[in-house]
mmCIF file of C-alpha atoms in Angstrom:
data_model
loop_
_atom_site.group_PDB
_atom_site.id
_atom_site.type_symbol
_atom_site.label_atom_id
_atom_site.label_comp_id
_atom_site.label_asym_id
_atom_site.label_seq_id
_atom_site.Cartn_x
_atom_site.Cartn_y
_atom_site.Cartn_z
ATOM 1 C CA MET B 1 0.057 -0.103 0.044
ATOM 2 C CA THR B 2 1.270 3.462 -0.973
ATOM 3 C CA ASP B 3 1.658 6.192 1.599
ATOM 4 C CA ARG B 4 -1.545 8.354 1.837
ATOM 5 C CA VAL B 5 -1.146 11.992 0.320
ATOM 6 C CA LEU B 6 -1.527 14.555 2.923
ATOM 7 C CA ILE B 7 -2.170 18.135 1.694
ATOM 8 C CA GLU B 8 -1.023 21.212 3.814
ATOM 9 C CA HIS B 9 -3.526 23.688 4.831
ATOM 10 C CA PRO B 10 -2.639 27.108 3.284
ATOM 11 C CA VAL B 11 -2.999 29.080 6.595
ATOM 12 C CA PRO B 12 0.225 28.343 8.400
ATOM 13 C CA GLU B 13 -1.471 28.667 12.105
ATOM 14 C CA ALA B 14 -4.087 25.975 11.074
ATOM 15 C CA GLN B 15 -1.512 23.827 9.442
ATOM 16 C CA GLU B 16 0.519 23.764 12.750
ATOM 17 C CA LEU B 17 -2.372 22.492 14.653
ATOM 18 C CA LEU B 18 -3.411 19.778 12.065
ATOM 19 C CA PRO B 19 -1.541 16.735 12.721
ATOM 20 C CA SER B 20 -1.948 13.595 10.266
ATOM 21 C CA MET B 21 -5.433 12.136 10.498
ATOM 22 C CA VAL B 22 -4.391 8.776 8.944
ATOM 23 C CA GLY B 23 -6.335 5.924 10.726
ATOM 24 C CA ARG B 24 -8.907 8.335 12.093
ATOM 25 C CA VAL B 25 -12.768 8.338 11.495
ATOM 26 C CA ALA B 26 -14.656 11.662 11.777
ATOM 27 C CA VAL B 27 -18.231 12.795 11.657
ATOM 28 C CA VAL B 28 -19.161 16.329 10.464
ATOM 29 C CA THR B 29 -22.697 17.454 10.855
ATOM 30 C CA GLY B 30 -23.975 20.106 8.422
ATOM 31 C CA ALA B 31 -21.366 19.227 5.958
ATOM 32 C CA SER B 32 -23.394 20.257 2.928
ATOM 33 C CA SER B 33 -22.745 23.931 3.163
ATOM 34 C CA GLY B 34 -20.429 26.521 4.546
ATOM 35 C CA LEU B 35 -18.107 25.584 7.355
ATOM 36 C CA GLY B 36 -19.049 22.097 7.212
ATOM 37 C CA ILE B 37 -17.842 21.476 3.867
ATOM 38 C CA GLU B 38 -14.327 22.970 4.545
ATOM 39 C CA THR B 39 -14.111 21.000 7.787
ATOM 40 C CA ALA B 40 -14.974 17.725 6.146
ATOM 41 C CA LYS B 41 -12.725 18.465 3.143
ATOM 42 C CA TRP B 42 -9.730 19.321 5.260
ATOM 43 C CA LEU B 43 -10.081 16.327 7.625
ATOM 44 C CA ALA B 44 -10.076 14.029 4.432
ATOM 45 C CA LEU B 45 -7.099 15.954 2.884
ATOM 46 C CA ARG B 46 -5.118 15.521 6.068
ATOM 47 C CA GLY B 47 -5.531 11.750 5.823
ATOM 48 C CA CYS B 48 -8.634 10.651 7.626
ATOM 49 C CA ASP B 49 -9.648 6.907 6.759
ATOM 50 C CA GLU B 50 -13.302 8.161 6.588
ATOM 51 C CA VAL B 51 -15.188 11.471 6.951
ATOM 52 C CA VAL B 52 -18.880 11.085 7.258
ATOM 53 C CA LEU B 53 -20.878 14.089 5.896
ATOM 54 C CA ALA B 54 -23.957 13.898 8.193
ATOM 55 C CA VAL B 55 -26.636 15.867 6.562
ATOM 56 C CA ARG B 56 -30.308 16.257 6.105
ATOM 57 C CA ASN B 57 -30.081 16.613 2.195
ATOM 58 C CA THR B 58 -27.984 13.683 1.026
ATOM 59 C CA ALA B 59 -28.252 14.728 -2.570
ATOM 60 C CA LYS B 60 -26.781 18.099 -2.085
ATOM 61 C CA ALA B 61 -23.906 16.439 0.079
ATOM 62 C CA ASP B 62 -23.253 14.191 -2.865
ATOM 63 C CA GLY B 63 -22.800 17.174 -5.019
ATOM 64 C CA VAL B 64 -20.288 18.447 -2.502
ATOM 65 C CA VAL B 65 -18.229 15.333 -2.535
ATOM 66 C CA ASP B 66 -18.250 15.585 -6.399
ATOM 67 C CA ASP B 67 -16.918 19.133 -6.054
ATOM 68 C CA ILE B 68 -14.018 18.131 -3.479
ATOM 69 C CA VAL B 69 -13.012 15.191 -5.572
ATOM 70 C CA ALA B 70 -13.229 17.434 -8.835
ATOM 71 C CA GLU B 71 -10.834 19.956 -7.259
ATOM 72 C CA TRP B 72 -8.510 17.420 -5.177
ATOM 73 C CA GLY B 73 -8.695 13.944 -6.603
ATOM 74 C CA GLU B 74 -5.980 14.114 -9.100
ATOM 75 C CA GLN B 75 -3.640 14.860 -6.171
ATOM 76 C CA VAL B 76 -5.430 12.562 -3.728
ATOM 77 C CA PRO B 77 -6.405 9.422 -5.649
ATOM 78 C CA ASP B 78 -8.350 7.699 -3.061
ATOM 79 C CA LEU B 79 -10.186 10.772 -1.893
ATOM 80 C CA ARG B 80 -13.742 9.710 -3.055
ATOM 81 C CA SER B 81 -13.685 6.497 -1.104
ATOM 82 C CA ARG B 82 -13.013 8.409 2.044
ATOM 83 C CA LEU B 83 -15.993 10.838 1.820
ATOM 84 C CA VAL B 84 -19.179 9.292 2.904
ATOM 85 C CA VAL B 85 -22.617 10.735 2.885
ATOM 86 C CA MET B 86 -24.946 9.549 5.670
ATOM 87 C CA LYS B 87 -28.601 10.875 6.531
ATOM 88 C CA LEU B 88 -28.987 13.008 9.785
ATOM 89 C CA ASP B 89 -31.787 15.272 10.576
ATOM 90 C CA LEU B 90 -30.890 16.947 13.984
ATOM 91 C CA ALA B 91 -34.441 18.386 14.273
ATOM 92 C CA ASP B 92 -35.713 14.632 14.705
ATOM 93 C CA LEU B 93 -34.270 12.564 17.562
ATOM 94 C CA SER B 94 -35.255 9.382 15.978
ATOM 95 C CA SER B 95 -33.202 10.332 13.083
ATOM 96 C CA VAL B 96 -30.288 10.948 15.384
ATOM 97 C CA ARG B 97 -30.466 7.657 17.068
ATOM 98 C CA ALA B 98 -30.772 5.872 13.707
ATOM 99 C CA PHE B 99 -27.515 7.656 12.529
ATOM 100 C CA ALA B 100 -25.839 6.666 15.515
ATOM 101 C CA ALA B 101 -26.901 3.111 15.182
ATOM 102 C CA ALA B 102 -25.790 2.987 11.634
ATOM 103 C CA MET B 103 -22.335 4.376 12.719
ATOM 104 C CA ALA B 104 -22.038 1.614 15.312
ATOM 105 C CA GLU B 105 -22.555 -0.971 12.663
ATOM 106 C CA ARG B 106 -20.129 0.644 10.469
ATOM 107 C CA HIS B 107 -17.333 1.331 12.973
ATOM 108 C CA SER B 108 -15.844 0.062 16.090
ATOM 109 C CA HIS B 109 -14.872 3.515 17.224
ATOM 110 C CA LEU B 110 -14.914 7.182 16.255
ATOM 111 C CA ASP B 111 -12.185 9.659 16.721
ATOM 112 C CA ILE B 112 -13.579 12.924 15.809
ATOM 113 C CA LEU B 113 -17.203 14.351 16.152
ATOM 114 C CA VAL B 114 -17.697 18.064 14.951
ATOM 115 C CA ASN B 115 -21.060 19.445 15.854
ATOM 116 C CA ASN B 116 -20.911 22.026 13.151
ATOM 117 C CA ALA B 117 -24.587 22.110 12.015
ATOM 118 C CA GLY B 118 -26.557 25.123 12.946
ATOM 119 C CA ILE B 119 -29.605 27.057 11.629
ATOM 120 C CA ASN B 120 -30.801 30.671 12.039
ATOM 121 C CA ILE B 121 -34.511 31.133 11.039
ATOM 122 C CA PRO B 122 -37.497 32.821 12.046
ATOM 123 C CA LEU B 123 -39.256 31.666 15.101
ATOM 124 C CA GLY B 124 -42.598 29.867 14.811
ATOM 125 C CA ARG B 125 -41.469 26.309 13.805
ATOM 126 C CA THR B 126 -40.767 23.313 15.999
ATOM 127 C CA THR B 127 -38.875 20.161 15.583
ATOM 128 C CA VAL B 128 -40.501 16.636 15.271
ATOM 129 C CA ASP B 129 -39.974 16.358 19.012
ATOM 130 C CA GLY B 130 -41.755 19.721 19.901
ATOM 131 C CA PHE B 131 -38.676 21.812 20.552
ATOM 132 C CA GLU B 132 -38.420 25.422 19.237
ATOM 133 C CA MET B 133 -36.662 24.630 15.814
ATOM 134 C CA MET B 134 -33.377 26.563 16.320
ATOM 135 C CA TYR B 135 -32.959 25.211 19.911
ATOM 136 C CA GLY B 136 -33.791 21.738 18.804
ATOM 137 C CA THR B 137 -31.457 21.621 15.988
ATOM 138 C CA ASN B 138 -28.497 23.731 17.254
ATOM 139 C CA HIS B 139 -28.583 22.465 20.888
ATOM 140 C CA ILE B 140 -30.908 19.314 21.584
ATOM 141 C CA GLY B 141 -30.090 17.471 18.487
ATOM 142 C CA PRO B 142 -26.172 17.762 18.915
ATOM 143 C CA VAL B 143 -26.441 16.613 22.534
ATOM 144 C CA CYS B 144 -28.388 13.658 21.706
ATOM 145 C CA LEU B 145 -25.868 12.888 18.818
ATOM 146 C CA THR B 146 -23.039 13.207 21.283
ATOM 147 C CA ALA B 147 -24.569 11.198 23.935
ATOM 148 C CA GLU B 148 -25.604 8.329 21.344
ATOM 149 C CA LEU B 149 -21.923 8.366 19.777
ATOM 150 C CA MET B 150 -20.095 8.435 23.018
ATOM 151 C CA PRO B 151 -19.431 4.617 23.170
ATOM 152 C CA LEU B 152 -17.671 4.993 20.008
ATOM 153 C CA LEU B 153 -15.609 7.955 20.999
ATOM 154 C CA LEU B 154 -14.656 6.084 24.446
ATOM 155 C CA ALA B 155 -13.364 3.179 22.204
ATOM 156 C CA ALA B 156 -11.091 5.300 20.221
ATOM 157 C CA PRO B 157 -7.507 3.721 20.333
ATOM 158 C CA ASN B 158 -5.802 7.210 20.891
ATOM 159 C CA ARG B 159 -7.259 10.559 21.704
ATOM 160 C CA ALA B 160 -10.861 11.618 20.522
ATOM 161 C CA VAL B 161 -12.406 14.828 20.296
ATOM 162 C CA VAL B 162 -15.822 16.472 20.310
ATOM 163 C CA SER B 163 -15.655 19.801 18.577
ATOM 164 C CA THR B 164 -18.631 22.157 18.877
ATOM 165 C CA CYS B 165 -19.074 25.543 16.879
ATOM 166 C CA SER B 166 -20.261 27.954 19.663
ATOM 167 C CA SER B 167 -20.620 31.317 18.173
ATOM 168 C CA GLY B 168 -23.241 34.025 18.632
ATOM 169 C CA GLY B 169 -24.236 33.256 22.298
ATOM 170 C CA ALA B 170 -22.251 35.838 24.369
ATOM 171 C CA ASP B 171 -25.375 37.624 25.398
ATOM 172 C CA SER B 172 -27.622 34.817 26.237
ATOM 173 C CA LEU B 173 -25.809 33.175 29.273
ATOM 174 C CA ALA B 174 -28.326 33.965 32.017
ATOM 175 C CA PRO B 175 -29.555 30.727 33.367
ATOM 176 C CA ALA B 176 -33.131 31.237 32.407
ATOM 177 C CA GLY B 177 -32.213 32.262 28.977
ATOM 178 C CA LEU B 178 -30.695 28.958 28.206
ATOM 179 C CA VAL B 179 -33.530 26.995 28.611
ATOM 180 C CA PRO B 180 -36.452 27.828 26.479
ATOM 181 C CA ASP B 181 -39.424 27.549 29.122
ATOM 182 C CA THR B 182 -41.171 30.154 26.916
ATOM 183 C CA ASP B 183 -40.641 31.944 23.633
ATOM 184 C CA GLU B 184 -42.768 35.005 24.710
ATOM 185 C CA GLY B 185 -41.130 38.372 23.596
ATOM 186 C CA LEU B 186 -38.192 36.572 22.106
ATOM 187 C CA THR B 187 -36.895 37.380 18.488
ATOM 188 C CA GLN B 188 -35.139 35.510 16.000
ATOM 189 C CA TRP B 189 -31.392 36.509 16.739
ATOM 190 C CA PRO B 190 -31.522 36.177 20.453
ATOM 191 C CA ALA B 191 -33.069 32.939 20.019
ATOM 192 C CA TYR B 192 -30.271 31.920 17.861
ATOM 193 C CA GLY B 193 -27.809 33.251 20.493
ATOM 194 C CA ARG B 194 -29.573 31.329 23.101
ATOM 195 C CA SER B 195 -29.008 27.775 21.230
ATOM 196 C CA LYS B 196 -25.391 28.794 20.611
ATOM 197 C CA ALA B 197 -24.757 29.837 24.441
ATOM 198 C CA ALA B 198 -26.234 26.451 25.242
ATOM 199 C CA ASN B 199 -23.872 24.739 23.040
ATOM 200 C CA LEU B 200 -20.853 26.220 24.753
ATOM 201 C CA VAL B 201 -21.996 25.863 28.247
ATOM 202 C CA PHE B 202 -23.005 22.191 27.691
ATOM 203 C CA THR B 203 -19.678 21.375 25.897
ATOM 204 C CA VAL B 204 -17.894 22.744 28.966
ATOM 205 C CA GLU B 205 -19.927 20.833 31.413
ATOM 206 C CA LEU B 206 -19.276 17.659 29.264
ATOM 207 C CA GLN B 207 -15.642 18.178 29.678
ATOM 208 C CA ARG B 208 -15.960 18.788 33.386
ATOM 209 C CA ARG B 209 -17.637 15.366 33.735
ATOM 210 C CA LEU B 210 -15.383 13.519 31.489
ATOM 211 C CA LEU B 211 -12.405 14.774 33.576
ATOM 212 C CA ALA B 212 -14.295 13.628 36.858
ATOM 213 C CA ALA B 213 -14.645 10.129 35.531
ATOM 214 C CA GLY B 214 -11.149 9.990 34.961
ATOM 215 C CA ILE B 215 -11.394 10.024 31.163
ATOM 216 C CA ASP B 216 -8.729 12.099 29.687
ATOM 217 C CA HIS B 217 -8.374 10.813 26.130
ATOM 218 C CA VAL B 218 -11.741 12.113 24.892
ATOM 219 C CA ARG B 219 -11.717 16.058 24.805
ATOM 220 C CA ALA B 220 -14.667 18.473 24.479
ATOM 221 C CA MET B 221 -13.625 21.488 22.750
ATOM 222 C CA SER B 222 -15.349 24.669 21.173
ATOM 223 C CA SER B 223 -14.669 27.185 18.603
ATOM 224 C CA HIS B 224 -15.833 30.476 17.187
ATOM 225 C CA PRO B 225 -15.590 31.196 13.406
ATOM 226 C CA GLY B 226 -15.611 35.022 13.662
ATOM 227 C CA TRP B 227 -17.322 37.174 11.085
ATOM 228 C CA THR B 228 -17.455 34.635 8.347
ATOM 229 C CA TYR B 229 -19.449 34.715 4.936
ATOM 230 C CA THR B 230 -21.800 31.905 5.447
ATOM 231 C CA GLY B 231 -25.805 31.686 4.821
ATOM 232 C CA LEU B 232 -26.906 32.753 8.239
ATOM 233 C CA VAL B 233 -27.948 36.245 7.246
ATOM 234 C CA ASP B 234 -29.313 35.412 3.871
ATOM 235 C CA GLY B 235 -32.680 36.343 5.152
ATOM 236 C CA GLU B 236 -31.885 39.491 6.430
ATOM 237 C CA GLY B 237 -32.317 43.056 4.620
ATOM 238 C CA PHE B 238 -30.104 44.322 1.803
ATOM 239 C CA LEU B 239 -27.847 46.348 3.991
ATOM 240 C CA VAL B 240 -26.991 43.493 6.294
ATOM 241 C CA ARG B 241 -26.263 41.307 3.496
ATOM 242 C CA MET B 242 -24.183 43.734 1.815
ATOM 243 C CA LEU B 243 -22.103 44.583 4.946
ATOM 244 C CA ASN B 244 -21.771 40.798 5.634
ATOM 245 C CA LYS B 245 -20.378 40.393 2.003
ATOM 246 C CA MET B 246 -17.909 43.319 2.177
ATOM 247 C CA PHE B 247 -16.414 42.924 5.781
ATOM 248 C CA SER B 248 -16.642 39.215 6.566
ATOM 249 C CA GLN B 249 -13.810 36.664 5.838
ATOM 250 C CA ASN B 250 -14.113 33.832 3.679
ATOM 251 C CA VAL B 251 -15.233 30.423 4.680
ATOM 252 C CA GLN B 252 -11.759 28.838 4.369
ATOM 253 C CA MET B 253 -10.349 31.299 7.000
ATOM 254 C CA GLY B 254 -13.527 31.011 9.181
ATOM 255 C CA THR B 255 -13.219 27.165 9.281
ATOM 256 C CA THR B 256 -9.700 27.291 10.874
ATOM 257 C CA PRO B 257 -10.666 27.684 14.484
ATOM 258 C CA GLN B 258 -12.750 24.692 14.092
ATOM 259 C CA LEU B 259 -10.068 22.780 12.461
ATOM 260 C CA ALA B 260 -7.608 24.012 15.186
ATOM 261 C CA SER B 261 -9.987 22.924 17.942
ATOM 262 C CA VAL B 262 -9.940 19.311 16.383
ATOM 263 C CA GLY B 263 -6.216 19.181 15.668
ATOM 264 C CA ALA B 264 -5.119 20.565 19.086
ATOM 265 C CA GLY B 265 -7.573 18.226 20.922
ATOM 266 C CA LEU B 266 -6.037 15.274 19.336
ATOM 267 C CA LEU B 267 -2.327 16.151 19.963
ATOM 268 C CA PRO B 268 -0.564 14.423 22.971
ATOM 269 C CA ALA B 269 -0.718 16.447 26.236
ATOM 270 C CA ASP B 270 3.084 16.923 25.994
ATOM 271 C CA HIS B 271 3.147 18.514 22.562
ATOM 272 C CA PRO B 272 3.803 22.124 22.418
ATOM 273 C CA ASN B 273 0.607 22.835 20.485
ATOM 274 C CA SER B 274 -1.695 20.552 22.642
ATOM 275 C CA ALA B 275 -4.809 22.483 23.783
ATOM 276 C CA SER B 276 -5.641 23.406 27.218
ATOM 277 C CA THR B 277 -8.119 21.324 29.454
ATOM 278 C CA HIS B 278 -11.185 22.814 27.656
ATOM 279 C CA ALA B 279 -9.831 24.971 24.846
ATOM 280 C CA PHE B 280 -11.687 27.667 22.905
ATOM 281 C CA PHE B 281 -10.382 28.598 19.504
ATOM 282 C CA GLY B 282 -11.241 31.707 17.521
ATOM 283 C CA PRO B 283 -9.784 34.204 15.136
ATOM 284 C CA ARG B 284 -6.605 36.218 16.235
ATOM 285 C CA GLY B 285 -7.630 39.621 14.715
ATOM 286 C CA CYS B 286 -9.666 42.606 15.743
ATOM 287 C CA LYS B 287 -12.362 41.670 18.408
ATOM 288 C CA SER B 288 -11.780 37.961 17.390
ATOM 289 C CA MET B 289 -13.806 38.573 14.134
ATOM 290 C CA ARG B 290 -11.214 37.774 11.707
ATOM 291 C CA GLY B 291 -7.914 36.426 11.133
ATOM 292 C CA PRO B 292 -5.919 33.082 11.688
ATOM 293 C CA PRO B 293 -6.845 30.699 14.610
ATOM 294 C CA HIS B 294 -5.434 30.494 18.185
ATOM 295 C CA GLU B 295 -6.626 29.502 21.578
ATOM 296 C CA MET B 296 -8.294 32.273 23.395
ATOM 297 C CA PRO B 297 -10.435 32.995 26.441
ATOM 298 C CA MET B 298 -13.947 32.139 26.014
ATOM 299 C CA PHE B 299 -16.495 34.899 25.910
ATOM 300 C CA ARG B 300 -17.769 35.686 29.413
ATOM 301 C CA GLU B 301 -15.524 32.743 30.652
ATOM 302 C CA ASP B 302 -16.546 32.953 34.314
ATOM 303 C CA GLU B 303 -20.058 32.583 33.634
ATOM 304 C CA VAL B 304 -19.637 29.778 30.993
ATOM 305 C CA LYS B 305 -17.614 27.810 33.593
ATOM 306 C CA ASP B 306 -20.254 28.586 36.342
ATOM 307 C CA VAL B 307 -20.949 24.964 37.995
ATOM 308 C CA GLU B 308 -24.504 25.814 38.742
ATOM 309 C CA LEU B 309 -25.399 27.043 35.479
ATOM 310 C CA GLY B 310 -23.712 23.961 33.661
ATOM 311 C CA THR B 311 -25.405 21.522 36.058
ATOM 312 C CA ARG B 312 -28.909 22.971 35.472
ATOM 313 C CA LEU B 313 -28.438 22.998 31.631
ATOM 314 C CA TRP B 314 -26.927 19.474 31.765
ATOM 315 C CA ASP B 315 -29.881 18.190 33.900
ATOM 316 C CA LEU B 316 -32.586 19.859 31.958
ATOM 317 C CA THR B 317 -31.178 19.004 28.569
ATOM 318 C CA ASN B 318 -30.861 15.172 29.448
ATOM 319 C CA GLU B 319 -34.307 15.182 30.861
ATOM 320 C CA ALA B 320 -35.771 16.749 27.713
ATOM 321 C CA ILE B 321 -34.046 14.214 25.386
ATOM 322 C CA GLY B 322 -34.736 11.325 27.667
ATOM 323 C CA ILE B 323 -31.092 10.427 28.452
ATOM 324 C CA ASP B 324 -31.050 8.331 31.526
ATOM 325 C CA SER B 325 -27.205 7.929 31.502
ATOM 326 C CA TRP B 326 -24.211 8.399 29.271
ATOM 327 C CA ALA B 327 -21.527 5.617 28.332
ATOM 328 C CA PHE B 328 -19.391 6.824 31.340
ATOM 329 C CA ASP B 329 -20.253 7.858 34.893
ATOM 330 C CA SER B 330 -21.292 11.461 34.435
ATOM 331 C CA SER B 331 -22.749 11.751 37.921
ATOM 332 C CA ASP B 332 -19.794 14.050 39.103
ATOM 333 C CA ARG B 333 -17.901 16.957 37.836
ATOM 334 C CA ILE B 334 -14.758 18.970 38.685
ATOM 335 C CA GLU B 335 -13.944 22.784 38.420
ATOM 336 C CA LEU B 336 -12.069 23.601 35.378
ATOM 337 C CA PRO B 337 -8.920 25.786 35.632
#
């Protein structure tokens, strides 16, 4: 067997944090557009044995695979065989559980779970299971997916990482604001922020409980893409869309914090680029909106790491989903530095 071709990322700061992914299996949600496409592509170009594009629209994702192979297939001959499209609807918990069951049939372990998928839409719609659509898709679905895939992550032969894209929630960290007891008076962008703040707080709580259980080979990380040109404001007015197009960074650069969170989380603890206990990656530039990736303080870090807030969100989210137990002893937690 010939050595697998590994492509270097054009952003040096991202390349530094992207080790060889040969031998690893990855799942990227929302991989049919924007940040998800770039993340899946670069995990494959760095050598992953398999990258699963977990998407609602499989036909669209098939087209994404065709485009990636058209661009890189000549340099990476086995690329198509390592990009796999699978159906996943995060707004339907039965679909989430079916996806996890299919992954367990396909693989004995999972090294990388990137909870990338997210939506920003007007209020008024609900998921199959009755949650407000953004909260259900952006928070409830990913938590259920992480819990269902945890046995495979725990079985990873080396390090494994759960990376969650958690932008847009800095103003939604009040405990009452993270749990949608009522949507009365709430508008679209605060509701979106609520779901992303919940992502960040829950990911920190997951890391806290993994460490308390003595599990140090599975890391829970978060990232922030900065102001990146994606489809999140496509439904806004002309001026907002024009400003977004003029001042945002491109998707390739916006993906680098997410890739950095994955790569740094996989590096051995004694590696100089290894991430801290619960790392948060974002752009290095002005107000963390643009530029190459680096490990940075979380937005409102003291509140994000608040044990009472994390415990309440953990308990209420698990109860809402119907999770009685995780695949490890999650009953205790420790303070994070």
